[in-house]
JSON list of C-alpha atoms in Angstrom, two decimals:
[
{"chain": "A", "resi": 1, "resn": "MET", "atom": "CA", "xyz": [0.00, 0.00, 0.00]},
{"chain": "A", "resi": 2, "resn": "ASN", "atom": "CA", "xyz": [1.42, 3.33, -1.03]},
{"chain": "A", "resi": 3, "resn": "SER", "atom": "CA", "xyz": [1.80, 6.10, 1.47]},
{"chain": "A", "resi": 4, "resn": "THR", "atom": "CA", "xyz": [0.52, 9.60, 0.66]},
{"chain": "A", "resi": 5, "resn": "LYS", "atom": "CA", "xyz": [4.11, 10.82, 0.25]},
{"chain": "A", "resi": 6, "resn": "LEU", "atom": "CA", "xyz": [4.98, 8.05, -2.22]},
{"chain": "A", "resi": 7, "resn": "GLN", "atom": "CA", "xyz": [1.81, 8.75, -4.25]},
{"chain": "A", "resi": 8, "resn": "ALA", "atom": "CA", "xyz": [2.77, 12.41, -4.48]},
{"chain": "A", "resi": 9, "resn": "ILE", "atom": "CA", "xyz": [6.15, 11.46, -5.94]},
{"chain": "A", "resi": 10, "resn": "THR", "atom": "CA", "xyz": [4.82, 8.94, -8.45]},
{"chain": "A", "resi": 11, "resn": "HIS", "atom": "CA", "xyz": [1.83, 11.12, -9.43]},
{"chain": "A", "resi": 12, "resn": "PRO", "atom": "CA", "xyz": [2.90, 14.74, -8.93]},
{"chain": "A", "resi": 13, "resn": "VAL", "atom": "CA", "xyz": [0.20, 17.39, -8.93]},
{"chain": "A", "resi": 14, "resn": "ARG", "atom": "CA", "xyz": [0.68, 19.97, -11.67]},
{"chain": "A", "resi": 15, "resn": "ARG", "atom": "CA", "xyz": [0.96, 23.43, -10.17]},
{"chain": "A", "resi": 16, "resn": "ALA", "atom": "CA", "xyz": [-0.68, 26.43, -11.73]},
{"chain": "A", "resi": 17, "resn": "GLY", "atom": "CA", "xyz": [1.44, 29.16, -13.33]},
{"chain": "A", "resi": 18, "resn": "ARG", "atom": "CA", "xyz": [4.63, 29.15, -15.38]},
{"chain": "A", "resi": 19, "resn": "PRO", "atom": "CA", "xyz": [7.14, 26.38, -14.90]},
{"chain": "A", "resi": 20, "resn": "ARG", "atom": "CA", "xyz": [10.20, 27.44, -12.97]},
{"chain": "A", "resi": 21, "resn": "ARG", "atom": "CA", "xyz": [13.10, 28.19, -15.29]},
{"chain": "A", "resi": 22, "resn": "VAL", "atom": "CA", "xyz": [16.16, 26.06, -14.68]},
{"chain": "A", "resi": 23, "resn": "ALA", "atom": "CA", "xyz": [19.21, 28.30, -14.44]},
{"chain": "A", "resi": 24, "resn": "PRO", "atom": "CA", "xyz": [21.86, 27.40, -17.06]},
{"chain": "A", "resi": 25, "resn": "ALA", "atom": "CA", "xyz": [25.15, 26.05, -15.83]},
{"chain": "A", "resi": 26, "resn": "LEU", "atom": "CA", "xyz": [27.67, 28.89, -15.74]},
{"chain": "A", "resi": 27, "resn": "ASP", "atom": "CA", "xyz": [31.39, 28.41, -15.47]},
{"chain": "A", "resi": 28, "resn": "ASN", "atom": "CA", "xyz": [34.53, 29.97, -16.84]},
{"chain": "A", "resi": 29, "resn": "ALA", "atom": "CA", "xyz": [34.74, 27.64, -19.86]},
{"chain": "A", "resi": 30, "resn": "ALA", "atom": "CA", "xyz": [31.12, 28.35, -20.87]},
{"chain": "A", "resi": 31, "resn": "ILE", "atom": "CA", "xyz": [31.68, 32.10, -20.55]},
{"chain": "A", "resi": 32, "resn": "LEU", "atom": "CA", "xyz": [34.83, 32.08, -22.71]},
{"chain": "A", "resi": 33, "resn": "GLN", "atom": "CA", "xyz": [33.28, 29.86, -25.36]},
{"chain": "A", "resi": 34, "resn": "ALA", "atom": "CA", "xyz": [30.18, 32.05, -25.65]},
{"chain": "A", "resi": 35, "resn": "ALA", "atom": "CA", "xyz": [32.32, 35.22, -25.60]},
{"chain": "A", "resi": 36, "resn": "LEU", "atom": "CA", "xyz": [34.42, 34.06, -28.55]},
{"chain": "A", "resi": 37, "resn": "VAL", "atom": "CA", "xyz": [31.34, 33.33, -30.66]},
{"chain": "A", "resi": 38, "resn": "LEU", "atom": "CA", "xyz": [29.76, 36.65, -29.74]},
{"chain": "A", "resi": 39, "resn": "LEU", "atom": "CA", "xyz": [32.96, 38.63, -30.39]},
{"chain": "A", "resi": 40, "resn": "GLU", "atom": "CA", "xyz": [33.31, 37.33, -33.91]},
{"chain": "A", "resi": 41, "resn": "GLU", "atom": "CA", "xyz": [29.59, 37.86, -34.54]},
{"chain": "A", "resi": 42, "resn": "LYS", "atom": "CA", "xyz": [29.13, 41.35, -33.03]},
{"chain": "A", "resi": 43, "resn": "GLY", "atom": "CA", "xyz": [32.62, 42.88, -33.08]},
{"chain": "A", "resi": 44, "resn": "GLU", "atom": "CA", "xyz": [32.44, 46.40, -31.67]},
{"chain": "A", "resi": 45, "resn": "ALA", "atom": "CA", "xyz": [28.89, 45.80, -30.39]},
{"chain": "A", "resi": 46, "resn": "PHE", "atom": "CA", "xyz": [30.15, 43.12, -27.98]},
{"chain": "A", "resi": 47, "resn": "SER", "atom": "CA", "xyz": [29.23, 43.86, -24.38]},
{"chain": "A", "resi": 48, "resn": "MET", "atom": "CA", "xyz": [28.97, 42.06, -21.06]},
{"chain": "A", "resi": 49, "resn": "ARG", "atom": "CA", "xyz": [25.20, 42.57, -21.18]},
{"chain": "A", "resi": 50, "resn": "ALA", "atom": "CA", "xyz": [24.97, 40.95, -24.65]},
{"chain": "A", "resi": 51, "resn": "LEU", "atom": "CA", "xyz": [27.14, 38.07, -23.44]},
{"chain": "A", "resi": 52, "resn": "ALA", "atom": "CA", "xyz": [24.93, 37.54, -20.38]},
{"chain": "A", "resi": 53, "resn": "HIS", "atom": "CA", "xyz": [21.86, 37.54, -22.63]},
{"chain": "A", "resi": 54, "resn": "SER", "atom": "CA", "xyz": [23.41, 34.91, -24.92]},
{"chain": "A", "resi": 55, "resn": "LEU", "atom": "CA", "xyz": [24.17, 32.75, -21.87]},
{"chain": "A", "resi": 56, "resn": "GLY", "atom": "CA", "xyz": [20.68, 33.25, -20.42]},
{"chain": "A", "resi": 57, "resn": "VAL", "atom": "CA", "xyz": [21.95, 34.71, -17.15]},
{"chain": "A", "resi": 58, "resn": "ASP", "atom": "CA", "xyz": [21.79, 38.03, -15.36]},
{"chain": "A", "resi": 59, "resn": "ALA", "atom": "CA", "xyz": [24.60, 40.40, -16.38]},
{"chain": "A", "resi": 60, "resn": "MET", "atom": "CA", "xyz": [25.84, 40.62, -12.78]},
{"chain": "A", "resi": 61, "resn": "ALA", "atom": "CA", "xyz": [26.57, 36.87, -12.80]},
{"chain": "A", "resi": 62, "resn": "LEU", "atom": "CA", "xyz": [29.47, 37.50, -15.21]},
{"chain": "A", "resi": 63, "resn": "TYR", "atom": "CA", "xyz": [31.10, 39.96, -12.84]},
{"chain": "A", "resi": 64, "resn": "HIS", "atom": "CA", "xyz": [31.56, 37.12, -10.37]},
{"chain": "A", "resi": 65, "resn": "TYR", "atom": "CA", "xyz": [34.12, 35.76, -12.88]},
{"chain": "A", "resi": 66, "resn": "TYR", "atom": "CA", "xyz": [35.49, 38.91, -14.54]},
{"chain": "A", "resi": 67, "resn": "ALA", "atom": "CA", "xyz": [35.78, 42.50, -13.31]},
{"chain": "A", "resi": 68, "resn": "GLY", "atom": "CA", "xyz": [34.81, 43.83, -16.72]},
{"chain": "A", "resi": 69, "resn": "LYS", "atom": "CA", "xyz": [35.03, 43.56, -20.49]},
{"chain": "A", "resi": 70, "resn": "GLU", "atom": "CA", "xyz": [38.79, 44.16, -20.74]},
{"chain": "A", "resi": 71, "resn": "GLU", "atom": "CA", "xyz": [39.62, 41.48, -18.18]},
{"chain": "A", "resi": 72, "resn": "LEU", "atom": "CA", "xyz": [37.37, 39.05, -20.05]},
{"chain": "A", "resi": 73, "resn": "LEU", "atom": "CA", "xyz": [39.06, 39.90, -23.37]},
{"chain": "A", "resi": 74, "resn": "LEU", "atom": "CA", "xyz": [42.51, 39.35, -21.86]},
{"chain": "A", "resi": 75, "resn": "ALA", "atom": "CA", "xyz": [41.47, 35.96, -20.48]},
{"chain": "A", "resi": 76, "resn": "LEU", "atom": "CA", "xyz": [39.99, 34.98, -23.82]},
{"chain": "A", "resi": 77, "resn": "MET", "atom": "CA", "xyz": [43.09, 36.13, -25.67]},
{"chain": "A", "resi": 78, "resn": "ALA", "atom": "CA", "xyz": [45.37, 34.16, -23.32]},
{"chain": "A", "resi": 79, "resn": "GLN", "atom": "CA", "xyz": [43.23, 31.06, -23.88]},
{"chain": "A", "resi": 80, "resn": "ARG", "atom": "CA", "xyz": [43.16, 31.41, -27.66]},
{"chain": "A", "resi": 81, "resn": "PHE", "atom": "CA", "xyz": [46.93, 31.99, -27.94]},
{"chain": "A", "resi": 82, "resn": "ILE", "atom": "CA", "xyz": [48.02, 29.28, -25.50]},
{"chain": "A", "resi": 83, "resn": "ALA", "atom": "CA", "xyz": [49.53, 27.32, -28.41]},
{"chain": "A", "resi": 84, "resn": "LEU", "atom": "CA", "xyz": [52.30, 29.96, -28.49]},
{"chain": "A", "resi": 85, "resn": "ASP", "atom": "CA", "xyz": [54.29, 27.97, -25.95]},
{"chain": "A", "resi": 86, "resn": "PRO", "atom": "CA", "xyz": [58.07, 28.57, -25.76]},
{"chain": "A", "resi": 87, "resn": "GLN", "atom": "CA", "xyz": [58.35, 25.26, -23.87]},
{"chain": "A", "resi": 88, "resn": "GLN", "atom": "CA", "xyz": [56.89, 23.42, -26.86]},
{"chain": "A", "resi": 89, "resn": "PRO", "atom": "CA", "xyz": [57.87, 25.40, -29.97]},
{"chain": "A", "resi": 90, "resn": "PRO", "atom": "CA", "xyz": [56.37, 24.48, -33.37]},
{"chain": "A", "resi": 91, "resn": "PHE", "atom": "CA", "xyz": [59.86, 23.64, -34.63]},
{"chain": "A", "resi": 92, "resn": "THR", "atom": "CA", "xyz": [62.94, 21.71, -33.58]},
{"chain": "A", "resi": 93, "resn": "PRO", "atom": "CA", "xyz": [66.36, 23.24, -32.79]},
{"chain": "A", "resi": 94, "resn": "ARG", "atom": "CA", "xyz": [67.91, 21.12, -35.56]},
{"chain": "A", "resi": 95, "resn": "GLN", "atom": "CA", "xyz": [65.95, 22.93, -38.27]},
{"chain": "A", "resi": 96, "resn": "ALA", "atom": "CA", "xyz": [67.53, 25.87, -40.07]},
{"chain": "A", "resi": 97, "resn": "PRO", "atom": "CA", "xyz": [66.46, 29.35, -38.87]},
{"chain": "A", "resi": 98, "resn": "ARG", "atom": "CA", "xyz": [64.38, 29.90, -42.02]},
{"chain": "A", "resi": 99, "resn": "ARG", "atom": "CA", "xyz": [62.37, 26.70, -41.43]},
{"chain": "A", "resi": 100, "resn": "ARG", "atom": "CA", "xyz": [61.94, 27.58, -37.74]},
{"chain": "A", "resi": 101, "resn": "LEU", "atom": "CA", "xyz": [60.69, 31.06, -38.58]},
{"chain": "A", "resi": 102, "resn": "LEU", "atom": "CA", "xyz": [58.26, 29.72, -41.18]},
{"chain": "A", "resi": 103, "resn": "ALA", "atom": "CA", "xyz": [56.89, 27.20, -38.66]},
{"chain": "A", "resi": 104, "resn": "LEU", "atom": "CA", "xyz": [56.35, 29.95, -36.08]},
{"chain": "A", "resi": 105, "resn": "CYS", "atom": "CA", "xyz": [54.65, 32.20, -38.64]},
{"chain": "A", "resi": 106, "resn": "ALA", "atom": "CA", "xyz": [52.39, 29.36, -39.82]},
{"chain": "A", "resi": 107, "resn": "LEU", "atom": "CA", "xyz": [51.23, 28.75, -36.23]},
{"chain": "A", "resi": 108, "resn": "TYR", "atom": "CA", "xyz": [50.71, 32.44, -35.51]},
{"chain": "A", "resi": 109, "resn": "LEU", "atom": "CA", "xyz": [48.83, 33.01, -38.77]},
{"chain": "A", "resi": 110, "resn": "GLU", "atom": "CA", "xyz": [46.56, 30.08, -37.98]},
{"chain": "A", "resi": 111, "resn": "LEU", "atom": "CA", "xyz": [45.74, 31.61, -34.58]},
{"chain": "A", "resi": 112, "resn": "VAL", "atom": "CA", "xyz": [45.18, 35.20, -35.73]},
{"chain": "A", "resi": 113, "resn": "SER", "atom": "CA", "xyz": [43.21, 34.15, -38.81]},
{"chain": "A", "resi": 114, "resn": "ALA", "atom": "CA", "xyz": [40.80, 32.27, -36.54]},
{"chain": "A", "resi": 115, "resn": "THR", "atom": "CA", "xyz": [40.31, 35.34, -34.32]},
{"chain": "A", "resi": 116, "resn": "PRO", "atom": "CA", "xyz": [40.38, 38.46, -36.52]},
{"chain": "A", "resi": 117, "resn": "TYR", "atom": "CA", "xyz": [38.61, 40.53, -33.87]},
{"chain": "A", "resi": 118, "resn": "PHE", "atom": "CA", "xyz": [41.63, 40.19, -31.56]},
{"chain": "A", "resi": 119, "resn": "VAL", "atom": "CA", "xyz": [43.95, 41.33, -34.33]},
{"chain": "A", "resi": 120, "resn": "ARG", "atom": "CA", "xyz": [41.85, 44.47, -34.78]},
{"chain": "A", "resi": 121, "resn": "LEU", "atom": "CA", "xyz": [41.96, 45.12, -31.03]},
{"chain": "A", "resi": 122, "resn": "MET", "atom": "CA", "xyz": [45.73, 44.64, -30.91]},
{"chain": "A", "resi": 123, "resn": "ALA", "atom": "CA", "xyz": [46.34, 46.76, -34.00]},
{"chain": "A", "resi": 124, "resn": "ARG", "atom": "CA", "xyz": [44.34, 49.63, -32.50]},
{"chain": "A", "resi": 125, "resn": "GLY", "atom": "CA", "xyz": [45.96, 49.26, -29.08]},
{"chain": "A", "resi": 126, "resn": "LEU", "atom": "CA", "xyz": [42.57, 48.75, -27.44]},
{"chain": "A", "resi": 127, "resn": "VAL", "atom": "CA", "xyz": [43.69, 45.73, -25.45]},
{"chain": "A", "resi": 128, "resn": "THR", "atom": "CA", "xyz": [47.06, 44.96, -23.93]},
{"chain": "A", "resi": 129, "resn": "GLN", "atom": "CA", "xyz": [48.54, 41.83, -25.44]},
{"chain": "A", "resi": 130, "resn": "ALA", "atom": "CA", "xyz": [51.57, 41.56, -23.14]},
{"chain": "A", "resi": 131, "resn": "ASP", "atom": "CA", "xyz": [51.24, 37.80, -22.61]},
{"chain": "A", "resi": 132, "resn": "VAL", "atom": "CA", "xyz": [50.84, 37.07, -26.33]},
{"chain": "A", "resi": 133, "resn": "ALA", "atom": "CA", "xyz": [53.72, 39.42, -27.22]},
{"chain": "A", "resi": 134, "resn": "GLU", "atom": "CA", "xyz": [56.02, 37.81, -24.65]},
{"chain": "A", "resi": 135, "resn": "ARG", "atom": "CA", "xyz": [55.24, 34.32, -25.92]},
{"chain": "A", "resi": 136, "resn": "PHE", "atom": "CA", "xyz": [55.77, 35.32, -29.55]},
{"chain": "A", "resi": 137, "resn": "THR", "atom": "CA", "xyz": [59.04, 37.12, -28.71]},
{"chain": "A", "resi": 138, "resn": "ALA", "atom": "CA", "xyz": [60.39, 34.08, -26.86]},
{"chain": "A", "resi": 139, "resn": "LEU", "atom": "CA", "xyz": [59.56, 31.82, -29.80]},
{"chain": "A", "resi": 140, "resn": "PHE", "atom": "CA", "xyz": [60.95, 34.34, -32.28]},
{"chain": "A", "resi": 141, "resn": "ASP", "atom": "CA", "xyz": [64.24, 34.46, -30.35]},
{"chain": "A", "resi": 142, "resn": "LEU", "atom": "CA", "xyz": [64.42, 30.66, -30.44]},
{"chain": "A", "resi": 143, "resn": "ALA", "atom": "CA", "xyz": [63.65, 30.65, -34.17]},
{"chain": "A", "resi": 144, "resn": "VAL", "atom": "CA", "xyz": [66.43, 33.08, -35.11]},
{"chain": "A", "resi": 145, "resn": "ASP", "atom": "CA", "xyz": [68.94, 31.57, -32.69]},
{"chain": "A", "resi": 146, "resn": "GLY", "atom": "CA", "xyz": [72.30, 31.11, -34.37]},
{"chain": "A", "resi": 147, "resn": "LEU", "atom": "CA", "xyz": [71.98, 34.10, -36.70]},
{"chain": "A", "resi": 148, "resn": "ALA", "atom": "CA", "xyz": [74.08, 36.39, -34.46]},
{"chain": "A", "resi": 149, "resn": "LEU", "atom": "CA", "xyz": [71.56, 39.23, -34.74]},
{"chain": "A", "resi": 150, "resn": "ASP", "atom": "CA", "xyz": [72.17, 42.28, -32.58]},
{"chain": "A", "resi": 151, "resn": "ARG", "atom": "CA", "xyz": [69.31, 43.33, -30.32]},
{"chain": "A", "resi": 152, "resn": "LYS", "atom": "CA", "xyz": [68.19, 46.26, -32.48]},
{"chain": "A", "resi": 153, "resn": "THR", "atom": "CA", "xyz": [68.06, 44.18, -35.68]},
{"chain": "A", "resi": 154, "resn": "ARG", "atom": "CA", "xyz": [66.24, 41.36, -33.90]},
{"chain": "A", "resi": 155, "resn": "LEU", "atom": "CA", "xyz": [63.57, 43.71, -32.48]},
{"chain": "A", "resi": 156, "resn": "ARG", "atom": "CA", "xyz": [63.04, 45.47, -35.82]},
{"chain": "A", "resi": 157, "resn": "GLY", "atom": "CA", "xyz": [62.77, 42.13, -37.59]},
{"chain": "A", "resi": 158, "resn": "ARG", "atom": "CA", "xyz": [60.27, 40.83, -35.03]},
{"chain": "A", "resi": 159, "resn": "ASP", "atom": "CA", "xyz": [58.13, 43.97, -35.30]},
{"chain": "A", "resi": 160, "resn": "ALA", "atom": "CA", "xyz": [58.16, 43.87, -39.11]},
{"chain": "A", "resi": 161, "resn": "LEU", "atom": "CA", "xyz": [57.16, 40.22, -39.02]},
{"chain": "A", "resi": 162, "resn": "VAL", "atom": "CA", "xyz": [54.27, 40.77, -36.60]},
{"chain": "A", "resi": 163, "resn": "ASP", "atom": "CA", "xyz": [53.01, 43.78, -38.60]},
{"chain": "A", "resi": 164, "resn": "PHE", "atom": "CA", "xyz": [53.09, 41.72, -41.78]},
{"chain": "A", "resi": 165, "resn": "LEU", "atom": "CA", "xyz": [51.28, 38.74, -40.21]},
{"chain": "A", "resi": 166, "resn": "HIS", "atom": "CA", "xyz": [48.59, 40.98, -38.71]},
{"chain": "A", "resi": 167, "resn": "GLY", "atom": "CA", "xyz": [48.09, 42.75, -42.03]},
{"chain": "A", "resi": 168, "resn": "TYR", "atom": "CA", "xyz": [47.86, 39.43, -43.83]},
{"chain": "A", "resi": 169, "resn": "ALA", "atom": "CA", "xyz": [45.22, 38.17, -41.38]},
{"chain": "A", "resi": 170, "resn": "LEU", "atom": "CA", "xyz": [43.22, 41.42, -41.48]},
{"chain": "A", "resi": 171, "resn": "ALA", "atom": "CA", "xyz": [43.17, 41.27, -45.29]},
{"chain": "A", "resi": 172, "resn": "GLY", "atom": "CA", "xyz": [41.25, 38.01, -44.91]},
{"chain": "A", "resi": 173, "resn": "ARG", "atom": "CA", "xyz": [43.89, 35.90, -46.60]},
{"chain": "A", "resi": 174, "resn": "PRO", "atom": "CA", "xyz": [43.70, 32.23, -45.58]},
{"chain": "A", "resi": 175, "resn": "ALA", "atom": "CA", "xyz": [46.51, 30.90, -43.42]},
{"chain": "A", "resi": 176, "resn": "SER", "atom": "CA", "xyz": [46.61, 27.78, -45.62]},
{"chain": "A", "resi": 177, "resn": "GLU", "atom": "CA", "xyz": [48.06, 29.75, -48.55]},
{"chain": "A", "resi": 178, "resn": "THR", "atom": "CA", "xyz": [51.84, 29.68, -48.89]},
{"chain": "A", "resi": 179, "resn": "GLY", "atom": "CA", "xyz": [52.36, 33.01, -50.68]},
{"chain": "A", "resi": 180, "resn": "TRP", "atom": "CA", "xyz": [53.18, 34.68, -47.35]},
{"chain": "A", "resi": 181, "resn": "GLN", "atom": "CA", "xyz": [56.32, 32.56, -47.03]},
{"chain": "A", "resi": 182, "resn": "ALA", "atom": "CA", "xyz": [58.17, 34.65, -49.63]},
{"chain": "A", "resi": 183, "resn": "SER", "atom": "CA", "xyz": [57.47, 37.80, -47.57]},
{"chain": "A", "resi": 184, "resn": "VAL", "atom": "CA", "xyz": [58.75, 36.13, -44.40]},
{"chain": "A", "resi": 185, "resn": "ALA", "atom": "CA", "xyz": [61.89, 35.04, -46.25]},
{"chain": "A", "resi": 186, "resn": "LEU", "atom": "CA", "xyz": [62.35, 38.66, -47.39]},
{"chain": "A", "resi": 187, "resn": "ILE", "atom": "CA", "xyz": [62.07, 39.94, -43.81]},
{"chain": "A", "resi": 188, "resn": "LEU", "atom": "CA", "xyz": [64.62, 37.34, -42.70]},
{"chain": "A", "resi": 189, "resn": "ALA", "atom": "CA", "xyz": [66.96, 38.38, -45.53]},
{"chain": "A", "resi": 190, "resn": "GLY", "atom": "CA", "xyz": [66.59, 42.00, -44.38]},
{"chain": "A", "resi": 191, "resn": "MET", "atom": "CA", "xyz": [67.60, 41.03, -40.84]},
{"chain": "A", "resi": 192, "resn": "ARG", "atom": "CA", "xyz": [70.67, 39.21, -42.13]},
{"chain": "A", "resi": 193, "resn": "ALA", "atom": "CA", "xyz": [71.58, 42.16, -44.37]},
{"chain": "A", "resi": 194, "resn": "GLY", "atom": "CA", "xyz": [71.24, 44.50, -41.39]},
{"chain": "A", "resi": 195, "resn": "VAL", "atom": "CA", "xyz": [73.80, 42.45, -39.45]},
{"chain": "A", "resi": 196, "resn": "GLN", "atom": "CA", "xyz": [76.23, 42.41, -42.39]},
{"chain": "A", "resi": 197, "resn": "ALA", "atom": "CA", "xyz": [75.83, 46.16, -42.94]},
{"chain": "A", "resi": 198, "resn": "GLY", "atom": "CA", "xyz": [76.56, 46.82, -39.27]},
{"chain": "A", "resi": 199, "resn": "ALA", "atom": "CA", "xyz": [79.63, 44.58, -39.25]}
]
């Protein structure tokens, strides 16, 4: 014989009114994933309020994770560029400097082509990319190791390379093309010529 409590469980009474909305699961990974989609979709119109709406949560819930839009962008940028890892470079030390530099550029182009909004932010100086810049610089130094470049030539070469890669990505050129390799080789030749001219 069923008790009253057991009957209530097996045959629940439908309550009047709207069903209670189940709050969506919110965590850091869900926020970053939704933010990336929204950034590429809305660009300049991206906001914390729009992100909260896309996640189905109150805007204040996001501030439990991030102090504001810039902090969220920095976290998203760090996540997207984590493949720029000096501990695991996209090349081996045995490769020639040219091959190492091409491997680094191929990886970086793949990353920036997938996130053009970040390139626009970096190009306009609207978000600090210190972590990304430090990672790229460390990998660049490893790539050109053995070329005996002075500091000034190395920095100019790195800056020219980054400017070229950003411009290539902003132009909407696919990273899978290989035409960019000739430009990278030209920048490398310029760095080598700079060393010889200074000698």
